[in-house]
Every structure is written in C-alpha cells, then in structure tokens.
PDB file of C-alpha atoms in Angstrom:
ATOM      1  CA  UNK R  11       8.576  -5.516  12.131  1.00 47.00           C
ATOM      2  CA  UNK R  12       8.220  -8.293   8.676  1.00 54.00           C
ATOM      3  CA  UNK R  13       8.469 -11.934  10.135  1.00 58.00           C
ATOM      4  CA  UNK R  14      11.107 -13.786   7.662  1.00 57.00           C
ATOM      5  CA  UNK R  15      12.174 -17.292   8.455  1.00 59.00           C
ATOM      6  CA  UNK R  16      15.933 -17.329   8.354  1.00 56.00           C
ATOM      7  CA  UNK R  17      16.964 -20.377   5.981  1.00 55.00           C
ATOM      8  CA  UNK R  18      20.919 -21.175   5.762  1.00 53.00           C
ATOM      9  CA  UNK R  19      23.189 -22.793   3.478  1.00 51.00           C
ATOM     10  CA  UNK R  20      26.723 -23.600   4.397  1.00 50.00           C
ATOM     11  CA  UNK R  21      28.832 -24.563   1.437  1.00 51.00           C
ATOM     12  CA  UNK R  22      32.094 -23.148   0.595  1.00 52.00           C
ATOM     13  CA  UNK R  23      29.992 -19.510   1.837  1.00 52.00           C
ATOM     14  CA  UNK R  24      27.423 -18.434   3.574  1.00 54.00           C
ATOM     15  CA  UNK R  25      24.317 -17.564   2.251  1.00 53.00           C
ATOM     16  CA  UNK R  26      21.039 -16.240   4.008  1.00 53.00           C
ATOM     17  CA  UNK R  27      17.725 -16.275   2.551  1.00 55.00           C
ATOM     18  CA  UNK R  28      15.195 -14.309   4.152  1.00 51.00           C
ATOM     19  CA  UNK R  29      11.289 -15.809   3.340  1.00 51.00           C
ATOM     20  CA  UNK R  30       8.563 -13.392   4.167  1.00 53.00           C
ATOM     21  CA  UNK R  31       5.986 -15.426   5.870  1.00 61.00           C
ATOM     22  CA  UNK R  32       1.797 -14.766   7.297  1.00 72.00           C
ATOM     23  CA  UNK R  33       1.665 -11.795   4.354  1.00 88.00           C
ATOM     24  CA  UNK R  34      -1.540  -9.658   4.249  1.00 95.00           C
ATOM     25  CA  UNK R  35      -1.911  -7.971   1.743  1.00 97.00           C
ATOM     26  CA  UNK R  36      -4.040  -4.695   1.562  1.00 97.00           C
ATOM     27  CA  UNK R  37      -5.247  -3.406  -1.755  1.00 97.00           C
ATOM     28  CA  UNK R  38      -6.786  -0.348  -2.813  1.00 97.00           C
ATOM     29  CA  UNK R  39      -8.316   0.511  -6.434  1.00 97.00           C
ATOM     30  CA  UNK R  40      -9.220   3.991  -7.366  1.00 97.00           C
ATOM     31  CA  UNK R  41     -10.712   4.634 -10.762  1.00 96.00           C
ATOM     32  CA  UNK R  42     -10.592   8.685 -11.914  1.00 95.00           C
ATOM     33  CA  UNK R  43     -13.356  10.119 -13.104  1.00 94.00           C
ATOM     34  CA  UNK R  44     -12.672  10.840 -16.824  1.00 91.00           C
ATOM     35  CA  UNK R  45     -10.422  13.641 -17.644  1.00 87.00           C
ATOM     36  CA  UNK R  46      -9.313  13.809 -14.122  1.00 89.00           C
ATOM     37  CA  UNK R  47      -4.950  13.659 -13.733  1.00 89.00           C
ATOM     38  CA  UNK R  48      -3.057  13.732 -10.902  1.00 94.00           C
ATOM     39  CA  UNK R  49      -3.817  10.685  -8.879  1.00 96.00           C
ATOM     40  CA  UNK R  50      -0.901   8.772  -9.613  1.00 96.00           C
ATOM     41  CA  UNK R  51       1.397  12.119  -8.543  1.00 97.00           C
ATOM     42  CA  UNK R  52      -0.781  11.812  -4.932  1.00 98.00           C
ATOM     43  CA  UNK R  53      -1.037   9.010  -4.218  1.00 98.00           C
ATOM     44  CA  UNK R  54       2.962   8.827  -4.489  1.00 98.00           C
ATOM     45  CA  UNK R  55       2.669  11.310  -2.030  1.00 98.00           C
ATOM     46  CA  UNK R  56       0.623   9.556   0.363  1.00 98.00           C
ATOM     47  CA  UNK R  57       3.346   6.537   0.280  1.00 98.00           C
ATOM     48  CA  UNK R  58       6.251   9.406   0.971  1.00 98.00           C
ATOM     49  CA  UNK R  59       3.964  10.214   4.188  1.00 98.00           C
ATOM     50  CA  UNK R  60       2.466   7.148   5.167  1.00 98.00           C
ATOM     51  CA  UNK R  61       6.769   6.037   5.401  1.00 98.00           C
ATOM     52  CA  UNK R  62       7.801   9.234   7.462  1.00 97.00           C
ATOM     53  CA  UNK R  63       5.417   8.558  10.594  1.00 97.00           C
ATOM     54  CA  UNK R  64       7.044   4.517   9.755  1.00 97.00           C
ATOM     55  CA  UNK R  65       4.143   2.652   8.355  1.00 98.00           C
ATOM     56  CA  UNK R  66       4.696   0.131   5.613  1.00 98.00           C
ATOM     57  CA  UNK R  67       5.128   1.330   1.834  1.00 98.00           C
ATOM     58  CA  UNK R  68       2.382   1.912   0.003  1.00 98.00           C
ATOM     59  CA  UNK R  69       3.379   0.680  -3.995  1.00 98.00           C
ATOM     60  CA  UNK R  70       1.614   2.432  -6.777  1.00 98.00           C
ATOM     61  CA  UNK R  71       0.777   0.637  -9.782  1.00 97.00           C
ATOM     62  CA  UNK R  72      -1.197   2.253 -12.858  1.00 93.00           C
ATOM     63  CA  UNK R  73      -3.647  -0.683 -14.081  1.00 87.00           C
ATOM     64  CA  UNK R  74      -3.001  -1.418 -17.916  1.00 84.00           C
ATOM     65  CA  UNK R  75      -6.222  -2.713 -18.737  1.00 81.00           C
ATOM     66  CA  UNK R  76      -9.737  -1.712 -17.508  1.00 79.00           C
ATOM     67  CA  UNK R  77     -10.873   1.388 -16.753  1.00 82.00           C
ATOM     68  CA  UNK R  78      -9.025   4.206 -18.291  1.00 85.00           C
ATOM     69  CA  UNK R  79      -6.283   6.056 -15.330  1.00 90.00           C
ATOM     70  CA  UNK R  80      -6.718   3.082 -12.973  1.00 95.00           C
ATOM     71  CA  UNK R  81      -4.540   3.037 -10.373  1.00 96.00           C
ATOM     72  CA  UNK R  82      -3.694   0.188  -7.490  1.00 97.00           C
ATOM     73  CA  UNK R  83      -2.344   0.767  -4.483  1.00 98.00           C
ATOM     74  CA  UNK R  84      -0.341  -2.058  -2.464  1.00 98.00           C
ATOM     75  CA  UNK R  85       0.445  -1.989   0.941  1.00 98.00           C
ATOM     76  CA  UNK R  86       1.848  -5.567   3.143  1.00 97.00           C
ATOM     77  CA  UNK R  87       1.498  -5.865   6.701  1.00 96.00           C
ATOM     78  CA  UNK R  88       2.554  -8.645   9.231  1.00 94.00           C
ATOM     79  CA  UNK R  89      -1.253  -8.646  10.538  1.00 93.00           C
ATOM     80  CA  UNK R  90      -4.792  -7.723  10.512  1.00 94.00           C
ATOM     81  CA  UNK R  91      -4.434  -6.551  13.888  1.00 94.00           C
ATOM     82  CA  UNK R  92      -1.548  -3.920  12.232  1.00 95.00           C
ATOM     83  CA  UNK R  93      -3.548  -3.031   9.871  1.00 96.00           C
ATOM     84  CA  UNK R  94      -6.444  -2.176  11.854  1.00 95.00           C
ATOM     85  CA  UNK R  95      -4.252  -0.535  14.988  1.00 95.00           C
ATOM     86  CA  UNK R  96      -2.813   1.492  11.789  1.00 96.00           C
ATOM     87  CA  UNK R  97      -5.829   2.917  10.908  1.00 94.00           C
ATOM     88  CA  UNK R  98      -6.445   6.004  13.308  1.00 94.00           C
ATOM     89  CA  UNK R  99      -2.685   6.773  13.360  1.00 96.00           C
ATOM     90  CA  UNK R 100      -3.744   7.346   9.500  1.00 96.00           C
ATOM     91  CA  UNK R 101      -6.242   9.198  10.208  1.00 95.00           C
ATOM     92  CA  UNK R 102      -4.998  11.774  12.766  1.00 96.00           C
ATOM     93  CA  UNK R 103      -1.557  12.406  10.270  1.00 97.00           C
ATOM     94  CA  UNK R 104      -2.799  15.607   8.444  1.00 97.00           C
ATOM     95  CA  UNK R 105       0.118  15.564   5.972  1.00 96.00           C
ATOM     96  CA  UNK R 106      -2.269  12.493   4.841  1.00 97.00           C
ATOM     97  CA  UNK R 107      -5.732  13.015   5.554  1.00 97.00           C
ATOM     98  CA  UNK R 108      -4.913  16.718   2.989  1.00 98.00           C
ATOM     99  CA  UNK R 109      -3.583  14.599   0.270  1.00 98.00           C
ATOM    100  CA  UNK R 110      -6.858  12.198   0.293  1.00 97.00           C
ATOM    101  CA  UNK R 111      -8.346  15.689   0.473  1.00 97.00           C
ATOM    102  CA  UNK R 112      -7.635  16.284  -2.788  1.00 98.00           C
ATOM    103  CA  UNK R 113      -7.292  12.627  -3.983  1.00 97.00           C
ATOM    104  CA  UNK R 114     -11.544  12.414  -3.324  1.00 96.00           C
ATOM    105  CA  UNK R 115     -12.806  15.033  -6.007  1.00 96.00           C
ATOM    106  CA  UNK R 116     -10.931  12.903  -8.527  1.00 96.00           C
ATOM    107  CA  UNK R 117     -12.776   9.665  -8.162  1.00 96.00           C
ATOM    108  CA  UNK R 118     -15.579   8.399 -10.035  1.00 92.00           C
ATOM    109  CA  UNK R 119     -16.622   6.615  -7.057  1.00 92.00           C
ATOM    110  CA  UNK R 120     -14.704   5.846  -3.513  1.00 91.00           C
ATOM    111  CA  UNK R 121     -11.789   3.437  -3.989  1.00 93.00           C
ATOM    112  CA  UNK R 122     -12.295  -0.476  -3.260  1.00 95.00           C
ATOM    113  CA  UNK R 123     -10.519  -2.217  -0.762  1.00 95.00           C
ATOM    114  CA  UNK R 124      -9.691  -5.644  -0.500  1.00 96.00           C
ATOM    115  CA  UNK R 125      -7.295  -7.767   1.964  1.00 96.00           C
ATOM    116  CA  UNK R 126      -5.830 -10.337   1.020  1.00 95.00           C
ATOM    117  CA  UNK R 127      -3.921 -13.013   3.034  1.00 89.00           C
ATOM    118  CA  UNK R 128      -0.970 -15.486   2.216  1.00 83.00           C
ATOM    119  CA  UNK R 129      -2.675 -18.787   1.844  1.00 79.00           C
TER     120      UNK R 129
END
C-alpha cells in the first residue's frame, strides 16, 4: 500500500489531508518509429492489465514536443524494492508480456527507463 502522512485540522470541521510521502517514480519513454500508430491504444492496455493482477497505474501521456508520437509512461511505487519484486510478476502475466508483443515492432528503438525518487 501508498504511505501518506495523515495531517489534521480541527476547526469548526474536520478535515484530513493525506501527503504522499518516499515517492519513486518510474518512467518509461517510447518513441514510434515513423508512421507507426497504435502505441498510445496499447499501452492503455497494458495499464488496464498491469491494475487487474493489482499493481500500481501505469499513466499515459503523449509527449507534445520532441520526437513525433512520443509517448511517456508513469508509474509510482512506495519502493525500489516494489518495483523490483514487481518485475517477474510482470513478466510471467501473459495478458502483458502479448501486449509488449506487439508494442516492440513499433519502436524505433527499445523504450528508456528512468527512476526517479522524491528528493
């Protein structure tokens, strides 16, 4: 599960405010080779999947500048460590692995990754 801090405010109501805290970040960028569609559409699907088996979103973004059909992908976990311990359950999910199966001939070259932590 997220780790929030729980901050409270008694006034005339009560009001909780939940603060996301120790945020990693992971980041993918995949760049199409030209002429090539359909990678926002799967990679949609690979959030729908990757939240069915109860792993964190994964948020699709189409990049507005740069290379032409950019898209970034998005995806916060509480952890390295969940990250990493995430990765085989990915990997062994074939209503995933198929979707990258058809998310690879798109790509002018293999997507980048890059973490990122809450500083």
């Amino acid at each position: 599960m997220r780790n929030y801090i729980n901050l409270q405010i008694i006034s005339w109501s009560l009001i909780i405010i939940k603060v996301r805290v120790n945020v990693l970040i992971v980041q993918r960028t995949y760049t199409p080779k030209p002429g090539k569609g359909g990678l926002t559409t799967l990679l949609k699907m690979v959030n729908e999947s990757t939240i069915a088996i109860g792993l964190p979103e994964v948020k699709v973004y189409r990049k507005f500048l740069g290379p032409h059909g950019t898209v970034i992908t998005i995806q916060e976990w509480n952890s390295i460590e969940d990250y990493n311990n995430s990765r085989d359950t990915v990997r062994q999910t074939k209503e995933i692995t198929s979707i990258f199966e058809k998310i690879y001939p798109l790509l002018d070259n293999t997507h980048v990754t890059e973490i990122l932590e809450s500083a």
